Amino acid sequence: MCFADTLSRAYLITDSDSVEENMHDIHSINHRTYLAISDERYSQIKEATEKDEALQLLKKIILDGWSDSSKEVHPDIQVYFPFREELVVQNGVIYKAERVVVPRSITHSIVQRIHNSHIGIQGCIRRAQDYVYWQNMSKDIESYIGQCAACNTYQDDQQKKPMISHKIPIRPWQTIRCDLFECESKDYLILADYCSDYFEVERLHSKTGSSIIRMMKSQFARHGIPDGVISDNGPPFGSREFAEFSKSYEFEHVTASPRYAQSNGKAENSVKIAKRLIHKCTMDGKDPFLALLDLRNTPTQGIGYSPAQRIFGRRTKTLLPVAEYLLRPRYADRTREKLYERKERQTYYYNRGAKELKPLSEEDTVRIRPTGNEKGWKKAFVQGQSDIHSYKVRTEDGRVYRRNRRHLRFSREPFRPDHENSEPELLTDQSQCNDDPVPNMLTVRPLGRAQIFIQV
């Protein structure tokens, strides 16, 4: 037995010389018989233990015997009192049962060995708890892995945030959402009303800003000018021409969080319905406009009124026989109550697996979720909060992005920009501002002593 105790066997009464000889034999057992470790590493632990004042106090009290009360123990080793029965000394090294008590001076190298395989915080802690022990071991491992660049770069997506519902309008066509999509090799513009679920689909022959504005003006002339228009961050909607259009027509233009389609869910859902309808009609040889008319006059489940009724206050005539009085305007005040009930139900089921993420502060270091062909989370720091959903962040190469909080993971890493002294360059090219960089944001690029050209 490597660690003999009082009750391990019935001892024989012998003279003092034989007792000392047996104790000498016990202490002379080679550490390789009970510890799979190299001689060099064992010597390093032993030397570090001898230089550690707290462990020397612990070693002395283990050999001399523990007091009955923890108050009588030296403050530096009181943390060991609850499991004092598990502590033993063997060949100058302290053990907690079968685990080696590691001196504080070499814990960093031990943590590095534990994290060599990058198996994650909990995996490293479980692995360490099988072999070694030191005070605050779990916190040291978590702190070390939290600053590991490789682990922070390659991570899974964050848990979804709780749903933040948009305010339900009090009248039709008060707030609309627009989006572009392609179907059957043709481009379309879709405008969806948030109150009535009614949407208009317009065929586009060009995806320029002027073409989109012309289509929107046509719809505004038909349904009225909305108070607000919500869109993605595509080039047509981020252009100066569209900004002038929103100013002249006196509506508020709001853009959704980049790369986060859920923030513009109404338009995305309308796009899905329109695409499915076009595909089916094309395959079956039917008229898609008649299909769209029938869809608009189909009552919505859970509400009981069709989109045409909720926006026009009446049904619209289709190829089906319909009573004349049903085509007359009829306003239903219960629509808004049904919308609230549906919104609360959606929020309840969505939030069952959601978790609120901690807000970020300025100058916090974060990692940006990879997109497209990117393979790793990019390091950046927070410049400020854009709205309740998203933040403006700046990467090490000086580029400024706007990202939703779910796509930003907090990091304890220090932030080191690649070009701290170079002048920022204003990016206005549409291709550069399409998805990721925020339009008209300043980005830092090394220019040396060359002149700075700013495109306006």
PDB file of C-alpha atoms in Angstrom, residues 255-435:
ATOM      1  CA  THR A 255     -33.199  49.571 -41.521  1.00  0.00           C
ATOM      2  CA  ALA A 256     -33.105  46.154 -39.875  1.00  0.00           C
ATOM      3  CA  SER A 257     -30.031  44.651 -38.219  1.00  0.00           C
ATOM      4  CA  PRO A 258     -27.590  43.487 -40.937  1.00  0.00           C
ATOM      5  CA  ARG A 259     -27.355  39.728 -41.463  1.00  0.00           C
ATOM      6  CA  TYR A 260     -30.309  39.226 -39.097  1.00  0.00           C
ATOM      7  CA  ALA A 261     -33.371  38.416 -41.184  1.00  0.00           C
ATOM      8  CA  GLN A 262     -35.611  37.886 -38.156  1.00  0.00           C
ATOM      9  CA  SER A 263     -35.636  41.611 -37.435  1.00  0.00           C
ATOM     10  CA  ASN A 264     -37.449  42.062 -40.791  1.00  0.00           C
ATOM     11  CA  GLY A 265     -39.580  38.954 -40.361  1.00  0.00           C
ATOM     12  CA  LYS A 266     -42.786  40.361 -41.829  1.00  0.00           C
ATOM     13  CA  ALA A 267     -41.176  41.038 -45.200  1.00  0.00           C
ATOM     14  CA  GLU A 268     -39.254  37.741 -45.154  1.00  0.00           C
ATOM     15  CA  ASN A 269     -42.433  35.777 -44.461  1.00  0.00           C
ATOM     16  CA  SER A 270     -44.267  37.598 -47.251  1.00  0.00           C
ATOM     17  CA  VAL A 271     -41.397  36.802 -49.636  1.00  0.00           C
ATOM     18  CA  LYS A 272     -41.678  33.114 -48.745  1.00  0.00           C
ATOM     19  CA  ILE A 273     -45.429  33.100 -49.455  1.00  0.00           C
ATOM     20  CA  ALA A 274     -45.048  34.994 -52.736  1.00  0.00           C
ATOM     21  CA  LYS A 275     -42.264  32.704 -53.978  1.00  0.00           C
ATOM     22  CA  ARG A 276     -44.259  29.595 -53.207  1.00  0.00           C
ATOM     23  CA  LEU A 277     -47.310  31.003 -54.986  1.00  0.00           C
ATOM     24  CA  ILE A 278     -45.289  31.938 -58.119  1.00  0.00           C
ATOM     25  CA  HIS A 279     -43.582  28.537 -58.280  1.00  0.00           C
ATOM     26  CA  LYS A 280     -46.854  26.651 -58.001  1.00  0.00           C
ATOM     27  CA  CYS A 281     -48.667  28.775 -60.586  1.00  0.00           C
ATOM     28  CA  THR A 282     -45.754  28.521 -63.021  1.00  0.00           C
ATOM     29  CA  MET A 283     -45.664  24.752 -62.689  1.00  0.00           C
ATOM     30  CA  ASP A 284     -49.446  24.376 -63.024  1.00  0.00           C
ATOM     31  CA  GLY A 285     -49.843  26.999 -65.752  1.00  0.00           C
ATOM     32  CA  LYS A 286     -52.184  29.185 -63.665  1.00  0.00           C
ATOM     33  CA  ASP A 287     -52.451  32.964 -63.483  1.00  0.00           C
ATOM     34  CA  PRO A 288     -50.390  34.167 -60.471  1.00  0.00           C
ATOM     35  CA  PHE A 289     -52.423  37.389 -60.221  1.00  0.00           C
ATOM     36  CA  LEU A 290     -55.656  35.462 -59.692  1.00  0.00           C
ATOM     37  CA  ALA A 291     -53.862  33.328 -57.106  1.00  0.00           C
ATOM     38  CA  LEU A 292     -52.693  36.476 -55.354  1.00  0.00           C
ATOM     39  CA  LEU A 293     -56.263  37.826 -55.398  1.00  0.00           C
ATOM     40  CA  ASP A 294     -57.577  34.622 -53.829  1.00  0.00           C
ATOM     41  CA  LEU A 295     -54.828  34.701 -51.194  1.00  0.00           C
ATOM     42  CA  ARG A 296     -55.730  38.250 -50.204  1.00  0.00           C
ATOM     43  CA  ASN A 297     -59.378  37.224 -49.713  1.00  0.00           C
ATOM     44  CA  THR A 298     -58.622  34.137 -47.613  1.00  0.00           C
ATOM     45  CA  PRO A 299     -59.369  34.650 -43.868  1.00  0.00           C
ATOM     46  CA  THR A 300     -56.271  34.462 -41.674  1.00  0.00           C
ATOM     47  CA  GLN A 301     -56.238  31.634 -39.153  1.00  0.00           C
ATOM     48  CA  GLY A 302     -56.778  32.831 -35.606  1.00  0.00           C
ATOM     49  CA  ILE A 303     -58.078  36.252 -36.719  1.00  0.00           C
ATOM     50  CA  GLY A 304     -61.076  35.407 -38.889  1.00  0.00           C
ATOM     51  CA  TYR A 305     -60.659  38.252 -41.379  1.00  0.00           C
ATOM     52  CA  SER A 306     -58.826  38.245 -44.685  1.00  0.00           C
ATOM     53  CA  PRO A 307     -55.973  40.699 -45.440  1.00  0.00           C
ATOM     54  CA  ALA A 308     -58.259  42.499 -47.939  1.00  0.00           C
ATOM     55  CA  GLN A 309     -60.912  42.970 -45.241  1.00  0.00           C
ATOM     56  CA  ARG A 310     -58.378  44.319 -42.738  1.00  0.00           C
ATOM     57  CA  ILE A 311     -56.864  46.840 -45.127  1.00  0.00           C
ATOM     58  CA  PHE A 312     -59.936  47.847 -47.173  1.00  0.00           C
ATOM     59  CA  GLY A 313     -62.663  47.105 -44.657  1.00  0.00           C
ATOM     60  CA  ARG A 314     -64.360  44.823 -47.201  1.00  0.00           C
ATOM     61  CA  ARG A 315     -63.844  41.769 -49.346  1.00  0.00           C
ATOM     62  CA  THR A 316     -62.753  42.137 -52.953  1.00  0.00           C
ATOM     63  CA  LYS A 317     -64.525  40.381 -55.791  1.00  0.00           C
ATOM     64  CA  THR A 318     -63.028  37.117 -57.007  1.00  0.00           C
ATOM     65  CA  LEU A 319     -64.141  34.427 -59.476  1.00  0.00           C
ATOM     66  CA  LEU A 320     -66.126  32.732 -56.701  1.00  0.00           C
ATOM     67  CA  PRO A 321     -69.802  33.686 -56.316  1.00  0.00           C
ATOM     68  CA  VAL A 322     -70.181  36.081 -53.390  1.00  0.00           C
ATOM     69  CA  ALA A 323     -73.093  37.953 -51.828  1.00  0.00           C
ATOM     70  CA  GLU A 324     -73.220  41.618 -52.737  1.00  0.00           C
ATOM     71  CA  TYR A 325     -73.328  42.899 -49.152  1.00  0.00           C
ATOM     72  CA  LEU A 326     -70.081  41.095 -48.355  1.00  0.00           C
ATOM     73  CA  LEU A 327     -68.252  43.346 -50.819  1.00  0.00           C
ATOM     74  CA  ARG A 328     -69.339  46.457 -48.972  1.00  0.00           C
ATOM     75  CA  PRO A 329     -66.990  48.062 -46.369  1.00  0.00           C
ATOM     76  CA  ARG A 330     -67.336  46.670 -42.888  1.00  0.00           C
ATOM     77  CA  TYR A 331     -64.932  47.745 -40.155  1.00  0.00           C
ATOM     78  CA  ALA A 332     -64.103  45.269 -37.450  1.00  0.00           C
ATOM     79  CA  ASP A 333     -62.760  46.635 -34.157  1.00  0.00           C
ATOM     80  CA  ARG A 334     -61.901  43.166 -32.899  1.00  0.00           C
ATOM     81  CA  THR A 335     -59.051  42.792 -35.389  1.00  0.00           C
ATOM     82  CA  ARG A 336     -56.553  44.571 -33.160  1.00  0.00           C
ATOM     83  CA  GLU A 337     -57.507  42.421 -30.152  1.00  0.00           C
ATOM     84  CA  LYS A 338     -56.924  39.268 -32.189  1.00  0.00           C
ATOM     85  CA  LEU A 339     -53.560  40.600 -33.297  1.00  0.00           C
ATOM     86  CA  TYR A 340     -52.546  41.130 -29.690  1.00  0.00           C
ATOM     87  CA  GLU A 341     -53.562  37.603 -28.790  1.00  0.00           C
ATOM     88  CA  ARG A 342     -51.579  36.166 -31.686  1.00  0.00           C
ATOM     89  CA  LYS A 343     -48.536  38.298 -30.818  1.00  0.00           C
ATOM     90  CA  GLU A 344     -48.615  37.205 -27.188  1.00  0.00           C
ATOM     91  CA  ARG A 345     -48.904  33.564 -28.238  1.00  0.00           C
ATOM     92  CA  GLN A 346     -45.988  33.866 -30.658  1.00  0.00           C
ATOM     93  CA  THR A 347     -43.884  35.637 -28.036  1.00  0.00           C
ATOM     94  CA  TYR A 348     -44.675  32.976 -25.454  1.00  0.00           C
ATOM     95  CA  TYR A 349     -43.599  30.045 -27.641  1.00  0.00           C
ATOM     96  CA  TYR A 350     -40.578  31.873 -29.039  1.00  0.00           C
ATOM     97  CA  ASN A 351     -39.296  32.922 -25.607  1.00  0.00           C
ATOM     98  CA  ARG A 352     -39.396  29.399 -24.201  1.00  0.00           C
ATOM     99  CA  GLY A 353     -35.892  28.758 -25.522  1.00  0.00           C
ATOM    100  CA  ALA A 354     -34.658  32.343 -25.418  1.00  0.00           C
ATOM    101  CA  LYS A 355     -32.173  33.972 -23.066  1.00  0.00           C
ATOM    102  CA  GLU A 356     -31.448  37.638 -22.518  1.00  0.00           C
ATOM    103  CA  LEU A 357     -27.884  38.549 -23.484  1.00  0.00           C
ATOM    104  CA  LYS A 358     -25.880  40.917 -21.313  1.00  0.00           C
ATOM    105  CA  PRO A 359     -25.685  44.440 -22.801  1.00  0.00           C
ATOM    106  CA  LEU A 360     -22.332  45.523 -24.174  1.00  0.00           C
ATOM    107  CA  SER A 361     -20.498  48.696 -23.193  1.00  0.00           C
ATOM    108  CA  GLU A 362     -18.262  50.917 -25.252  1.00  0.00           C
ATOM    109  CA  GLU A 363     -14.679  49.689 -25.645  1.00  0.00           C
ATOM    110  CA  ASP A 364     -15.743  46.086 -24.825  1.00  0.00           C
ATOM    111  CA  THR A 365     -13.857  43.471 -26.830  1.00  0.00           C
ATOM    112  CA  VAL A 366     -16.149  41.175 -28.817  1.00  0.00           C
ATOM    113  CA  ARG A 367     -16.022  38.497 -31.479  1.00  0.00           C
ATOM    114  CA  ILE A 368     -18.193  38.879 -34.605  1.00  0.00           C
ATOM    115  CA  ARG A 369     -20.015  35.783 -35.875  1.00  0.00           C
ATOM    116  CA  PRO A 370     -18.528  34.513 -39.155  1.00  0.00           C
ATOM    117  CA  THR A 371     -20.538  35.110 -42.333  1.00  0.00           C
ATOM    118  CA  GLY A 372     -20.270  33.887 -45.906  1.00  0.00           C
ATOM    119  CA  ASN A 373     -16.942  32.172 -46.548  1.00  0.00           C
ATOM    120  CA  GLU A 374     -15.449  33.308 -43.244  1.00  0.00           C
ATOM    121  CA  LYS A 375     -14.466  30.510 -40.887  1.00  0.00           C
ATOM    122  CA  GLY A 376     -13.762  32.265 -37.613  1.00  0.00           C
ATOM    123  CA  TRP A 377     -15.209  34.825 -35.257  1.00  0.00           C
ATOM    124  CA  LYS A 378     -13.409  38.140 -35.903  1.00  0.00           C
ATOM    125  CA  LYS A 379     -12.156  40.256 -33.023  1.00  0.00           C
ATOM    126  CA  ALA A 380     -13.501  43.806 -32.651  1.00  0.00           C
ATOM    127  CA  PHE A 381     -14.413  46.368 -30.031  1.00  0.00           C
ATOM    128  CA  VAL A 382     -17.710  48.139 -29.397  1.00  0.00           C
ATOM    129  CA  GLN A 383     -17.968  51.758 -30.541  1.00  0.00           C
ATOM    130  CA  GLY A 384     -21.543  52.284 -29.421  1.00  0.00           C
ATOM    131  CA  GLN A 385     -25.095  50.982 -29.527  1.00  0.00           C
ATOM    132  CA  SER A 386     -27.133  51.681 -32.686  1.00  0.00           C
ATOM    133  CA  ASP A 387     -30.521  50.660 -31.327  1.00  0.00           C
ATOM    134  CA  ILE A 388     -32.054  48.117 -28.986  1.00  0.00           C
ATOM    135  CA  HIS A 389     -30.953  45.261 -31.253  1.00  0.00           C
ATOM    136  CA  SER A 390     -27.549  46.155 -32.694  1.00  0.00           C
ATOM    137  CA  TYR A 391     -24.159  47.703 -32.011  1.00  0.00           C
ATOM    138  CA  LYS A 392     -21.475  49.424 -34.066  1.00  0.00           C
ATOM    139  CA  VAL A 393     -18.183  47.557 -33.772  1.00  0.00           C
ATOM    140  CA  ARG A 394     -14.734  48.161 -35.172  1.00  0.00           C
ATOM    141  CA  THR A 395     -12.384  45.359 -36.168  1.00  0.00           C
ATOM    142  CA  GLU A 396      -8.623  45.250 -35.817  1.00  0.00           C
ATOM    143  CA  ASP A 397      -8.155  46.298 -39.439  1.00  0.00           C
ATOM    144  CA  GLY A 398     -10.252  49.429 -38.822  1.00  0.00           C
ATOM    145  CA  ARG A 399     -13.507  48.417 -40.530  1.00  0.00           C
ATOM    146  CA  VAL A 400     -16.746  49.446 -38.820  1.00  0.00           C
ATOM    147  CA  TYR A 401     -19.717  47.072 -38.834  1.00  0.00           C
ATOM    148  CA  ARG A 402     -23.195  47.091 -37.424  1.00  0.00           C
ATOM    149  CA  ARG A 403     -24.220  43.779 -35.930  1.00  0.00           C
ATOM    150  CA  ASN A 404     -27.090  42.386 -33.894  1.00  0.00           C
ATOM    151  CA  ARG A 405     -26.277  41.548 -30.267  1.00  0.00           C
ATOM    152  CA  ARG A 406     -26.823  37.848 -30.960  1.00  0.00           C
ATOM    153  CA  HIS A 407     -23.966  37.915 -33.476  1.00  0.00           C
ATOM    154  CA  LEU A 408     -21.569  39.547 -30.983  1.00  0.00           C
ATOM    155  CA  ARG A 409     -19.911  37.398 -28.326  1.00  0.00           C
ATOM    156  CA  PHE A 410     -18.223  39.124 -25.384  1.00  0.00           C
ATOM    157  CA  SER A 411     -14.510  38.344 -25.061  1.00  0.00           C
ATOM    158  CA  ARG A 412     -11.933  38.977 -22.349  1.00  0.00           C
ATOM    159  CA  GLU A 413      -9.178  39.316 -24.918  1.00  0.00           C
ATOM    160  CA  PRO A 414      -7.196  42.537 -25.169  1.00  0.00           C
ATOM    161  CA  PHE A 415      -7.900  44.540 -28.329  1.00  0.00           C
ATOM    162  CA  ARG A 416      -4.906  45.429 -30.494  1.00  0.00           C
ATOM    163  CA  PRO A 417      -5.773  47.340 -33.699  1.00  0.00           C
ATOM    164  CA  ASP A 418      -3.472  46.670 -36.655  1.00  0.00           C
ATOM    165  CA  HIS A 419      -3.286  50.334 -37.688  1.00  0.00           C
ATOM    166  CA  GLU A 420      -3.670  52.667 -34.745  1.00  0.00           C
ATOM    167  CA  ASN A 421      -2.205  55.766 -36.385  1.00  0.00           C
ATOM    168  CA  SER A 422      -3.561  55.576 -39.915  1.00  0.00           C
ATOM    169  CA  GLU A 423      -6.288  57.935 -41.081  1.00  0.00           C
ATOM    170  CA  PRO A 424      -9.806  56.486 -41.639  1.00  0.00           C
ATOM    171  CA  GLU A 425     -11.105  56.262 -45.168  1.00  0.00           C
ATOM    172  CA  LEU A 426     -14.728  56.954 -46.033  1.00  0.00           C
ATOM    173  CA  LEU A 427     -16.315  54.052 -47.928  1.00  0.00           C
ATOM    174  CA  THR A 428     -19.233  54.984 -50.164  1.00  0.00           C
ATOM    175  CA  ASP A 429     -18.991  52.323 -52.848  1.00  0.00           C
ATOM    176  CA  GLN A 430     -22.231  50.366 -52.975  1.00  0.00           C
ATOM    177  CA  SER A 431     -20.484  47.012 -53.345  1.00  0.00           C
ATOM    178  CA  GLN A 432     -18.542  47.647 -50.158  1.00  0.00           C
ATOM    179  CA  CYS A 433     -21.621  48.726 -48.227  1.00  0.00           C
ATOM    180  CA  ASN A 434     -23.928  45.981 -49.432  1.00  0.00           C
ATOM    181  CA  ASP A 435     -24.155  43.706 -46.424  1.00  0.00           C
TER     182      ASP A 435
END
